Amino acid sequence: MNNQIKLKVNQLTKSFPGLDQPVLNNISLTIKAAERIAITGVSGSGKSTLLQLMAGLEKPDSGKITILEKDLTSLKPNELCTLRNNNLGFVYQFHHLMPDFTALENMMMPFTIRGGLTKEHKAQLSLIVKKLALEKRINHYPHELSGGERQRVSIARAIITSPDIILADEPTGNLDNKNANKVFDIFLELAEELGTSIILVTHDILLAKKMSKIYNLTQGKIRVG
Ligand SMILES: Nc1ncnc2c1ncn2[C@@H]1O[C@H](COP(=O)(O)OP(=O)(O)O)[C@@H](O)[C@H]1O
Ligand SMILES: [Mg+2]
């Protein structure tokens, strides 16, 4: 693993109106290339909020997030879009697949947005489809797929561009344990092959234990757990 810092959170604070204390209170952490961290915490502890801030979808009250040496708050909207599309991948608890597009079209969406598919991308695509055992399902629509298949498609979509970092929010949260484990292990294998860093948000301690470092979020504070 090289030591390049991919993402840095520095003294981040975020409040929401109506809550008597900040959801995130002076949080700092660093993620290096190919590093895998888990952020755990009970429901409502601010895990998704932290991930939304890292994705540039919410703005902090104070503090700074740097991704690949770029300060998120100083980026123009189109620069933030480019960074999200080129360097980040996202997996959510509910798959967020587009219902009117086939599995393949959903997986290819990041390339469609970028405006084209190279030979290299095609090779990458078939490798990932094979690894996720989706060969026979690529022309199906999301509603024709099982929960596990849908989640595998959304993992394929997140990883297909070889992003620097994947932000995963309860990625297997709506699958049964056996499926969750299987899908998650394939995800980890793929990420390892591609050297992708992972930030996993989960309340599932067994999934968290598969990461190299576990943080716990409690009452706005983060600690190595
Ligand atoms: N957009 C928002 N407006 C107001 N309160 C919010 C908003 N998003 C999250 N919260 C509150 O912030 C707290 C943390 O939420 P969240 O980050 O979703 O927690 P977790 O993902 O750990 O379950 C909760 O009390 C939630 O109600
Ligand atoms: Mg959440």
PDB file of C-alpha atoms and ligand atoms in Angstrom:
ATOM      1  CA  MET A   1       0.000   0.000   0.000  1.00  0.00           C
ATOM      2  CA  ASN A   2       1.450   3.391  -0.816  1.00  0.00           C
ATOM      3  CA  ASN A   3       1.036   6.194   1.613  1.00  0.00           C
ATOM      4  CA  GLN A   4      -0.660   8.715  -0.593  1.00  0.00           C
ATOM      5  CA  ILE A   5      -3.469  10.460   1.253  1.00  0.00           C
ATOM      6  CA  LYS A   6      -6.679  10.198  -0.732  1.00  0.00           C
ATOM      7  CA  LEU A   7      -9.108  11.887   1.618  1.00  0.00           C
ATOM      8  CA  LYS A   8      -8.619  14.077   4.635  1.00  0.00           C
ATOM      9  CA  VAL A   9     -11.285  15.328   7.019  1.00  0.00           C
ATOM     10  CA  ASN A  10     -10.080  18.145   9.200  1.00  0.00           C
ATOM     11  CA  GLN A  11     -11.946  19.473  12.265  1.00  0.00           C
ATOM     12  CA  LEU A  12     -15.322  19.007  10.672  1.00  0.00           C
ATOM     13  CA  THR A  13     -18.436  20.251  12.422  1.00  0.00           C
ATOM     14  CA  LYS A  14     -22.011  19.948  11.194  1.00  0.00           C
ATOM     15  CA  SER A  15     -25.259  20.877  12.911  1.00  0.00           C
ATOM     16  CA  PHE A  16     -28.882  20.659  11.866  1.00  0.00           C
ATOM     17  CA  PRO A  17     -31.602  23.015  13.085  1.00  0.00           C
ATOM     18  CA  GLY A  18     -33.623  21.562  15.941  1.00  0.00           C
ATOM     19  CA  LEU A  19     -30.887  19.316  17.336  1.00  0.00           C
ATOM     20  CA  ASP A  20     -29.372  20.451  20.636  1.00  0.00           C
ATOM     21  CA  GLN A  21     -25.831  19.409  19.733  1.00  0.00           C
ATOM     22  CA  PRO A  22     -23.838  19.132  16.496  1.00  0.00           C
ATOM     23  CA  VAL A  23     -24.243  15.813  14.679  1.00  0.00           C
ATOM     24  CA  LEU A  24     -20.520  15.938  13.925  1.00  0.00           C
ATOM     25  CA  ASN A  25     -18.319  17.790  16.366  1.00  0.00           C
ATOM     26  CA  ASN A  26     -14.748  18.535  15.316  1.00  0.00           C
ATOM     27  CA  ILE A  27     -14.134  15.300  13.413  1.00  0.00           C
ATOM     28  CA  SER A  28     -10.756  14.545  11.831  1.00  0.00           C
ATOM     29  CA  LEU A  29      -9.571  11.473   9.936  1.00  0.00           C
ATOM     30  CA  THR A  30      -7.402  10.484   6.983  1.00  0.00           C
ATOM     31  CA  ILE A  31      -7.718   7.757   4.359  1.00  0.00           C
ATOM     32  CA  LYS A  32      -4.719   6.588   2.386  1.00  0.00           C
ATOM     33  CA  ALA A  33      -4.536   4.801  -0.964  1.00  0.00           C
ATOM     34  CA  ALA A  34      -6.141   1.339  -0.827  1.00  0.00           C
ATOM     35  CA  GLU A  35      -6.938   1.780   2.861  1.00  0.00           C
ATOM     36  CA  ARG A  36     -10.275   0.486   4.150  1.00  0.00           C
ATOM     37  CA  ILE A  37     -12.005   2.061   7.058  1.00  0.00           C
ATOM     38  CA  ALA A  38     -15.333   1.437   8.709  1.00  0.00           C
ATOM     39  CA  ILE A  39     -17.366   4.071  10.475  1.00  0.00           C
ATOM     40  CA  THR A  40     -19.762   2.522  12.950  1.00  0.00           C
ATOM     41  CA  GLY A  41     -22.291   4.010  15.306  1.00  0.00           C
ATOM     42  CA  VAL A  42     -25.901   3.607  16.335  1.00  0.00           C
ATOM     43  CA  SER A  43     -28.742   4.824  14.145  1.00  0.00           C
ATOM     44  CA  GLY A  44     -28.837   8.623  14.157  1.00  0.00           C
ATOM     45  CA  SER A  45     -25.187   9.021  15.198  1.00  0.00           C
ATOM     46  CA  GLY A  46     -24.313  10.948  12.020  1.00  0.00           C
ATOM     47  CA  LYS A  47     -22.713   8.277   9.828  1.00  0.00           C
ATOM     48  CA  SER A  48     -24.667   9.125   6.683  1.00  0.00           C
ATOM     49  CA  THR A  49     -24.199  12.841   7.322  1.00  0.00           C
ATOM     50  CA  LEU A  50     -20.427  12.345   7.407  1.00  0.00           C
ATOM     51  CA  LEU A  51     -20.557  10.411   4.138  1.00  0.00           C
ATOM     52  CA  GLN A  52     -22.764  13.083   2.518  1.00  0.00           C
ATOM     53  CA  LEU A  53     -20.203  15.712   3.497  1.00  0.00           C
ATOM     54  CA  MET A  54     -17.374  13.585   2.071  1.00  0.00           C
ATOM     55  CA  ALA A  55     -19.364  13.267  -1.155  1.00  0.00           C
ATOM     56  CA  GLY A  56     -19.726  17.052  -1.316  1.00  0.00           C
ATOM     57  CA  LEU A  57     -23.521  16.784  -1.098  1.00  0.00           C
ATOM     58  CA  GLU A  58     -23.753  18.703   2.168  1.00  0.00           C
ATOM     59  CA  LYS A  59     -21.691  21.617   3.399  1.00  0.00           C
ATOM     60  CA  PRO A  60     -20.009  21.627   6.822  1.00  0.00           C
ATOM     61  CA  ASP A  61     -20.510  24.453   9.353  1.00  0.00           C
ATOM     62  CA  SER A  62     -16.753  24.528   9.742  1.00  0.00           C
ATOM     63  CA  GLY A  63     -13.731  22.407   8.955  1.00  0.00           C
ATOM     64  CA  LYS A  64     -12.422  21.067   5.727  1.00  0.00           C
ATOM     65  CA  ILE A  65     -12.565  17.978   3.523  1.00  0.00           C
ATOM     66  CA  THR A  66      -9.791  17.405   1.031  1.00  0.00           C
ATOM     67  CA  ILE A  67     -10.023  14.734  -1.665  1.00  0.00           C
ATOM     68  CA  LEU A  68      -6.921  14.150  -3.785  1.00  0.00           C
ATOM     69  CA  GLU A  69      -5.586  17.440  -2.444  1.00  0.00           C
ATOM     70  CA  LYS A  70      -8.652  19.382  -3.549  1.00  0.00           C
ATOM     71  CA  ASP A  71     -10.611  21.313  -0.953  1.00  0.00           C
ATOM     72  CA  LEU A  72     -14.248  20.335  -1.579  1.00  0.00           C
ATOM     73  CA  THR A  73     -15.728  23.660  -0.487  1.00  0.00           C
ATOM     74  CA  SER A  74     -13.536  25.607  -2.892  1.00  0.00           C
ATOM     75  CA  LEU A  75     -14.617  23.593  -5.956  1.00  0.00           C
ATOM     76  CA  LYS A  76     -17.079  25.034  -8.463  1.00  0.00           C
ATOM     77  CA  PRO A  77     -20.183  22.860  -9.011  1.00  0.00           C
ATOM     78  CA  ASN A  78     -18.850  21.443 -12.305  1.00  0.00           C
ATOM     79  CA  GLU A  79     -15.455  20.696 -10.728  1.00  0.00           C
ATOM     80  CA  LEU A  80     -17.194  18.874  -7.887  1.00  0.00           C
ATOM     81  CA  CYS A  81     -19.203  16.872 -10.444  1.00  0.00           C
ATOM     82  CA  THR A  82     -16.030  15.904 -12.286  1.00  0.00           C
ATOM     83  CA  LEU A  83     -14.328  14.849  -9.075  1.00  0.00           C
ATOM     84  CA  ARG A  84     -17.348  12.775  -8.037  1.00  0.00           C
ATOM     85  CA  ASN A  85     -17.604  11.133 -11.433  1.00  0.00           C
ATOM     86  CA  ASN A  86     -13.900  10.455 -11.957  1.00  0.00           C
ATOM     87  CA  ASN A  87     -12.589   9.697  -8.505  1.00  0.00           C
ATOM     88  CA  LEU A  88     -15.448   8.528  -6.287  1.00  0.00           C
ATOM     89  CA  GLY A  89     -17.836   5.591  -6.349  1.00  0.00           C
ATOM     90  CA  PHE A  90     -21.000   5.264  -4.294  1.00  0.00           C
ATOM     91  CA  VAL A  91     -22.939   2.301  -2.927  1.00  0.00           C
ATOM     92  CA  TYR A  92     -26.076   2.804  -0.861  1.00  0.00           C
ATOM     93  CA  GLN A  93     -28.317   0.622   1.268  1.00  0.00           C
ATOM     94  CA  PHE A  94     -31.051   0.787  -1.323  1.00  0.00           C
ATOM     95  CA  HIS A  95     -29.572   0.231  -4.708  1.00  0.00           C
ATOM     96  CA  HIS A  96     -30.616   3.514  -6.387  1.00  0.00           C
ATOM     97  CA  LEU A  97     -30.660   1.835  -9.787  1.00  0.00           C
ATOM     98  CA  MET A  98     -32.608   3.556 -12.536  1.00  0.00           C
ATOM     99  CA  PRO A  99     -35.763   1.487 -13.142  1.00  0.00           C
ATOM    100  CA  ASP A 100     -36.051   2.173 -16.889  1.00  0.00           C
ATOM    101  CA  PHE A 101     -32.524   1.051 -17.664  1.00  0.00           C
ATOM    102  CA  THR A 102     -31.190  -2.507 -17.848  1.00  0.00           C
ATOM    103  CA  ALA A 103     -28.549  -3.785 -15.438  1.00  0.00           C
ATOM    104  CA  LEU A 104     -25.894  -3.204 -18.089  1.00  0.00           C
ATOM    105  CA  GLU A 105     -27.082   0.330 -18.852  1.00  0.00           C
ATOM    106  CA  ASN A 106     -27.109   1.115 -15.141  1.00  0.00           C
ATOM    107  CA  MET A 107     -23.554  -0.190 -14.711  1.00  0.00           C
ATOM    108  CA  MET A 108     -22.392   1.833 -17.706  1.00  0.00           C
ATOM    109  CA  MET A 109     -23.995   5.053 -16.507  1.00  0.00           C
ATOM    110  CA  PRO A 110     -20.724   6.569 -15.211  1.00  0.00           C
ATOM    111  CA  PHE A 111     -19.220   6.133 -18.671  1.00  0.00           C
ATOM    112  CA  THR A 112     -22.325   7.453 -20.386  1.00  0.00           C
ATOM    113  CA  ILE A 113     -22.025  10.569 -18.227  1.00  0.00           C
ATOM    114  CA  ARG A 114     -18.349  10.850 -19.129  1.00  0.00           C
ATOM    115  CA  GLY A 115     -19.257  10.547 -22.772  1.00  0.00           C
ATOM    116  CA  GLY A 116     -17.831   7.309 -24.032  1.00  0.00           C
ATOM    117  CA  LEU A 117     -16.496   3.860 -23.503  1.00  0.00           C
ATOM    118  CA  THR A 118     -12.934   2.893 -24.403  1.00  0.00           C
ATOM    119  CA  LYS A 119     -11.594  -0.588 -25.131  1.00  0.00           C
ATOM    120  CA  GLU A 120     -10.017  -0.573 -21.699  1.00  0.00           C
ATOM    121  CA  HIS A 121     -13.365   0.188 -20.091  1.00  0.00           C
ATOM    122  CA  LYS A 122     -14.980  -2.697 -21.970  1.00  0.00           C
ATOM    123  CA  ALA A 123     -12.351  -5.118 -20.674  1.00  0.00           C
ATOM    124  CA  GLN A 124     -12.868  -3.807 -17.169  1.00  0.00           C
ATOM    125  CA  LEU A 125     -16.617  -4.148 -17.533  1.00  0.00           C
ATOM    126  CA  SER A 126     -16.513  -7.803 -18.562  1.00  0.00           C
ATOM    127  CA  LEU A 127     -14.109  -8.620 -15.734  1.00  0.00           C
ATOM    128  CA  ILE A 128     -16.403  -7.039 -13.164  1.00  0.00           C
ATOM    129  CA  VAL A 129     -19.574  -8.572 -14.612  1.00  0.00           C
ATOM    130  CA  LYS A 130     -17.940 -11.995 -14.464  1.00  0.00           C
ATOM    131  CA  LYS A 131     -16.628 -11.556 -10.962  1.00  0.00           C
ATOM    132  CA  LEU A 132     -20.057 -10.491  -9.731  1.00  0.00           C
ATOM    133  CA  ALA A 133     -21.659 -13.414 -11.619  1.00  0.00           C
ATOM    134  CA  LEU A 134     -23.983 -11.101 -13.497  1.00  0.00           C
ATOM    135  CA  GLU A 135     -23.339 -12.399 -17.038  1.00  0.00           C
ATOM    136  CA  LYS A 136     -26.844 -13.790 -17.423  1.00  0.00           C
ATOM    137  CA  ARG A 137     -28.589 -10.820 -15.840  1.00  0.00           C
ATOM    138  CA  ILE A 138     -27.149  -7.816 -17.667  1.00  0.00           C
ATOM    139  CA  ASN A 139     -30.122  -7.327 -19.991  1.00  0.00           C
ATOM    140  CA  HIS A 140     -32.669  -7.459 -17.196  1.00  0.00           C
ATOM    141  CA  TYR A 141     -34.336  -4.464 -15.610  1.00  0.00           C
ATOM    142  CA  PRO A 142     -33.915  -3.788 -11.866  1.00  0.00           C
ATOM    143  CA  HIS A 143     -37.440  -5.010 -11.028  1.00  0.00           C
ATOM    144  CA  GLU A 144     -36.572  -8.373 -12.635  1.00  0.00           C
ATOM    145  CA  LEU A 145     -33.543  -8.885 -10.390  1.00  0.00           C
ATOM    146  CA  SER A 146     -33.288 -10.254  -6.856  1.00  0.00           C
ATOM    147  CA  GLY A 147     -32.166  -7.981  -4.022  1.00  0.00           C
ATOM    148  CA  GLY A 148     -28.671  -9.489  -4.080  1.00  0.00           C
ATOM    149  CA  GLU A 149     -28.408  -9.081  -7.851  1.00  0.00           C
ATOM    150  CA  ARG A 150     -29.513  -5.461  -7.688  1.00  0.00           C
ATOM    151  CA  GLN A 151     -26.918  -4.745  -5.058  1.00  0.00           C
ATOM    152  CA  ARG A 152     -24.244  -6.476  -7.163  1.00  0.00           C
ATOM    153  CA  VAL A 153     -25.221  -4.239 -10.094  1.00  0.00           C
ATOM    154  CA  SER A 154     -24.885  -1.147  -7.938  1.00  0.00           C
ATOM    155  CA  ILE A 155     -21.472  -2.351  -6.737  1.00  0.00           C
ATOM    156  CA  ALA A 156     -20.458  -2.883 -10.377  1.00  0.00           C
ATOM    157  CA  ARG A 157     -21.605   0.642 -11.182  1.00  0.00           C
ATOM    158  CA  ALA A 158     -19.604   2.086  -8.282  1.00  0.00           C
ATOM    159  CA  ILE A 159     -16.401   0.259  -9.082  1.00  0.00           C
ATOM    160  CA  ILE A 160     -16.426   0.212 -12.871  1.00  0.00           C
ATOM    161  CA  THR A 161     -14.524   3.476 -13.256  1.00  0.00           C
ATOM    162  CA  SER A 162     -11.731   2.274 -10.902  1.00  0.00           C
ATOM    163  CA  PRO A 163     -12.422   5.157  -8.525  1.00  0.00           C
ATOM    164  CA  ASP A 164      -9.853   6.228  -5.962  1.00  0.00           C
ATOM    165  CA  ILE A 165     -12.383   5.921  -3.164  1.00  0.00           C
ATOM    166  CA  ILE A 166     -15.717   4.176  -2.703  1.00  0.00           C
ATOM    167  CA  LEU A 167     -18.140   5.621  -0.195  1.00  0.00           C
ATOM    168  CA  ALA A 168     -20.457   2.851   0.941  1.00  0.00           C
ATOM    169  CA  ASP A 169     -23.440   3.584   3.190  1.00  0.00           C
ATOM    170  CA  GLU A 170     -24.850   0.347   4.680  1.00  0.00           C
ATOM    171  CA  PRO A 171     -24.149  -1.299   1.291  1.00  0.00           C
ATOM    172  CA  THR A 172     -25.635  -4.658   2.210  1.00  0.00           C
ATOM    173  CA  GLY A 173     -28.186  -3.325   4.673  1.00  0.00           C
ATOM    174  CA  ASN A 174     -31.243  -4.771   2.970  1.00  0.00           C
ATOM    175  CA  LEU A 175     -29.803  -8.235   2.245  1.00  0.00           C
ATOM    176  CA  ASP A 176     -29.953 -11.307   4.452  1.00  0.00           C
ATOM    177  CA  ASN A 177     -26.709 -12.143   6.307  1.00  0.00           C
ATOM    178  CA  LYS A 178     -25.538 -14.877   3.975  1.00  0.00           C
ATOM    179  CA  ASN A 179     -26.063 -12.758   0.860  1.00  0.00           C
ATOM    180  CA  ALA A 180     -24.627  -9.670   2.526  1.00  0.00           C
ATOM    181  CA  ASN A 181     -21.410 -11.472   3.368  1.00  0.00           C
ATOM    182  CA  LYS A 182     -21.014 -12.984  -0.065  1.00  0.00           C
ATOM    183  CA  VAL A 183     -21.674  -9.738  -1.945  1.00  0.00           C
ATOM    184  CA  PHE A 184     -19.453  -7.781   0.399  1.00  0.00           C
ATOM    185  CA  ASP A 185     -16.525 -10.195   0.024  1.00  0.00           C
ATOM    186  CA  ILE A 186     -16.659  -9.931  -3.773  1.00  0.00           C
ATOM    187  CA  PHE A 187     -16.778  -6.164  -3.424  1.00  0.00           C
ATOM    188  CA  LEU A 188     -13.637  -6.258  -1.233  1.00  0.00           C
ATOM    189  CA  GLU A 189     -11.817  -8.513  -3.691  1.00  0.00           C
ATOM    190  CA  LEU A 190     -12.572  -6.189  -6.582  1.00  0.00           C
ATOM    191  CA  ALA A 191     -11.547  -3.130  -4.601  1.00  0.00           C
ATOM    192  CA  GLU A 192      -8.289  -4.814  -3.663  1.00  0.00           C
ATOM    193  CA  GLU A 193      -7.494  -5.643  -7.286  1.00  0.00           C
ATOM    194  CA  LEU A 194      -8.130  -2.047  -8.283  1.00  0.00           C
ATOM    195  CA  GLY A 195      -6.388  -0.445  -5.297  1.00  0.00           C
ATOM    196  CA  THR A 196      -9.573   1.390  -4.313  1.00  0.00           C
ATOM    197  CA  SER A 197      -9.875   2.909  -0.849  1.00  0.00           C
ATOM    198  CA  ILE A 198     -13.123   2.125   0.958  1.00  0.00           C
ATOM    199  CA  ILE A 199     -15.039   4.142   3.488  1.00  0.00           C
ATOM    200  CA  LEU A 200     -17.747   1.885   4.832  1.00  0.00           C
ATOM    201  CA  VAL A 201     -20.515   3.185   7.003  1.00  0.00           C
ATOM    202  CA  THR A 202     -22.295   0.414   8.848  1.00  0.00           C
ATOM    203  CA  HIS A 203     -23.937  -0.567  12.097  1.00  0.00           C
ATOM    204  CA  ASP A 204     -22.931  -4.192  11.337  1.00  0.00           C
ATOM    205  CA  ILE A 205     -19.849  -4.946  13.391  1.00  0.00           C
ATOM    206  CA  LEU A 206     -19.059  -8.129  11.424  1.00  0.00           C
ATOM    207  CA  LEU A 207     -18.762  -6.167   8.177  1.00  0.00           C
ATOM    208  CA  ALA A 208     -16.781  -3.448   9.962  1.00  0.00           C
ATOM    209  CA  LYS A 209     -14.283  -6.046  11.161  1.00  0.00           C
ATOM    210  CA  LYS A 210     -13.345  -6.798   7.553  1.00  0.00           C
ATOM    211  CA  MET A 211     -11.858  -3.299   7.302  1.00  0.00           C
ATOM    212  CA  SER A 212      -8.338  -2.331   8.342  1.00  0.00           C
ATOM    213  CA  LYS A 213      -9.506   0.308  10.786  1.00  0.00           C
ATOM    214  CA  ILE A 214     -12.756   0.870  12.659  1.00  0.00           C
ATOM    215  CA  TYR A 215     -13.970   4.238  13.868  1.00  0.00           C
ATOM    216  CA  ASN A 216     -16.927   4.752  16.132  1.00  0.00           C
ATOM    217  CA  LEU A 217     -19.140   7.797  16.011  1.00  0.00           C
ATOM    218  CA  THR A 218     -20.841   8.684  19.310  1.00  0.00           C
ATOM    219  CA  GLN A 219     -22.436  11.996  20.236  1.00  0.00           C
ATOM    220  CA  GLY A 220     -20.654  13.865  17.487  1.00  0.00           C
ATOM    221  CA  LYS A 221     -17.186  12.555  18.344  1.00  0.00           C
ATOM    222  CA  ILE A 222     -15.169  10.000  16.445  1.00  0.00           C
ATOM    223  CA  ARG A 223     -12.831   7.492  18.064  1.00  0.00           C
ATOM    224  CA  VAL A 224     -10.814   4.543  16.814  1.00  0.00           C
ATOM    225  CA  GLY A 225     -12.945   1.650  17.986  1.00  0.00           C
TER     226      GLY A 225
HETATM  227  N1  LIG B   1     -31.106  17.127   6.374  1.00  0.00           N
HETATM  228  C1  LIG B   1     -31.282  17.001   7.684  1.00  0.00           C
HETATM  229  N2  LIG B   1     -31.985  17.937   8.385  1.00  0.00           N
HETATM  230  C2  LIG B   1     -32.143  17.833   9.724  1.00  0.00           C
HETATM  231  N3  LIG B   1     -31.654  16.834  10.465  1.00  0.00           N
HETATM  232  C3  LIG B   1     -30.960  15.878   9.842  1.00  0.00           C
HETATM  233  C4  LIG B   1     -30.737  15.904   8.432  1.00  0.00           C
HETATM  234  N4  LIG B   1     -29.979  14.817   8.087  1.00  0.00           N
HETATM  235  C5  LIG B   1     -29.767  14.156   9.237  1.00  0.00           C
HETATM  236  N5  LIG B   1     -30.341  14.769  10.285  1.00  0.00           N
HETATM  237  C6  LIG B   1     -30.280  14.346  11.700  1.00  0.00           C
HETATM  238  O1  LIG B   1     -28.927  14.133  12.008  1.00  0.00           O
HETATM  239  C7  LIG B   1     -28.768  12.992  12.853  1.00  0.00           C
HETATM  240  C8  LIG B   1     -27.822  12.007  12.181  1.00  0.00           C
HETATM  241  O2  LIG B   1     -28.444  11.439  11.035  1.00  0.00           O
HETATM  242  P1  LIG B   1     -27.688  10.415  10.080  1.00  0.00           P
HETATM  243  O3  LIG B   1     -26.423  11.020   9.623  1.00  0.00           O
HETATM  244  O4  LIG B   1     -28.653  10.009   9.041  1.00  0.00           O
HETATM  245  O5  LIG B   1     -27.372   9.211  11.078  1.00  0.00           O
HETATM  246  P2  LIG B   1     -26.998   7.676  10.775  1.00  0.00           P
HETATM  247  O6  LIG B   1     -26.651   7.558   9.333  1.00  0.00           O
HETATM  248  O7  LIG B   1     -25.866   7.389  11.708  1.00  0.00           O
HETATM  249  O8  LIG B   1     -28.197   6.880  11.144  1.00  0.00           O
HETATM  250  C9  LIG B   1     -30.155  12.459  13.087  1.00  0.00           C
HETATM  251  O9  LIG B   1     -30.611  12.980  14.323  1.00  0.00           O
HETATM  252  C10 LIG B   1     -30.957  13.003  11.940  1.00  0.00           C
HETATM  253  O10 LIG B   1     -32.294  13.173  12.282  1.00  0.00           O
HETATM  254 MG    MG B   2     -27.454   6.311   7.826  1.00  0.00          MG
END
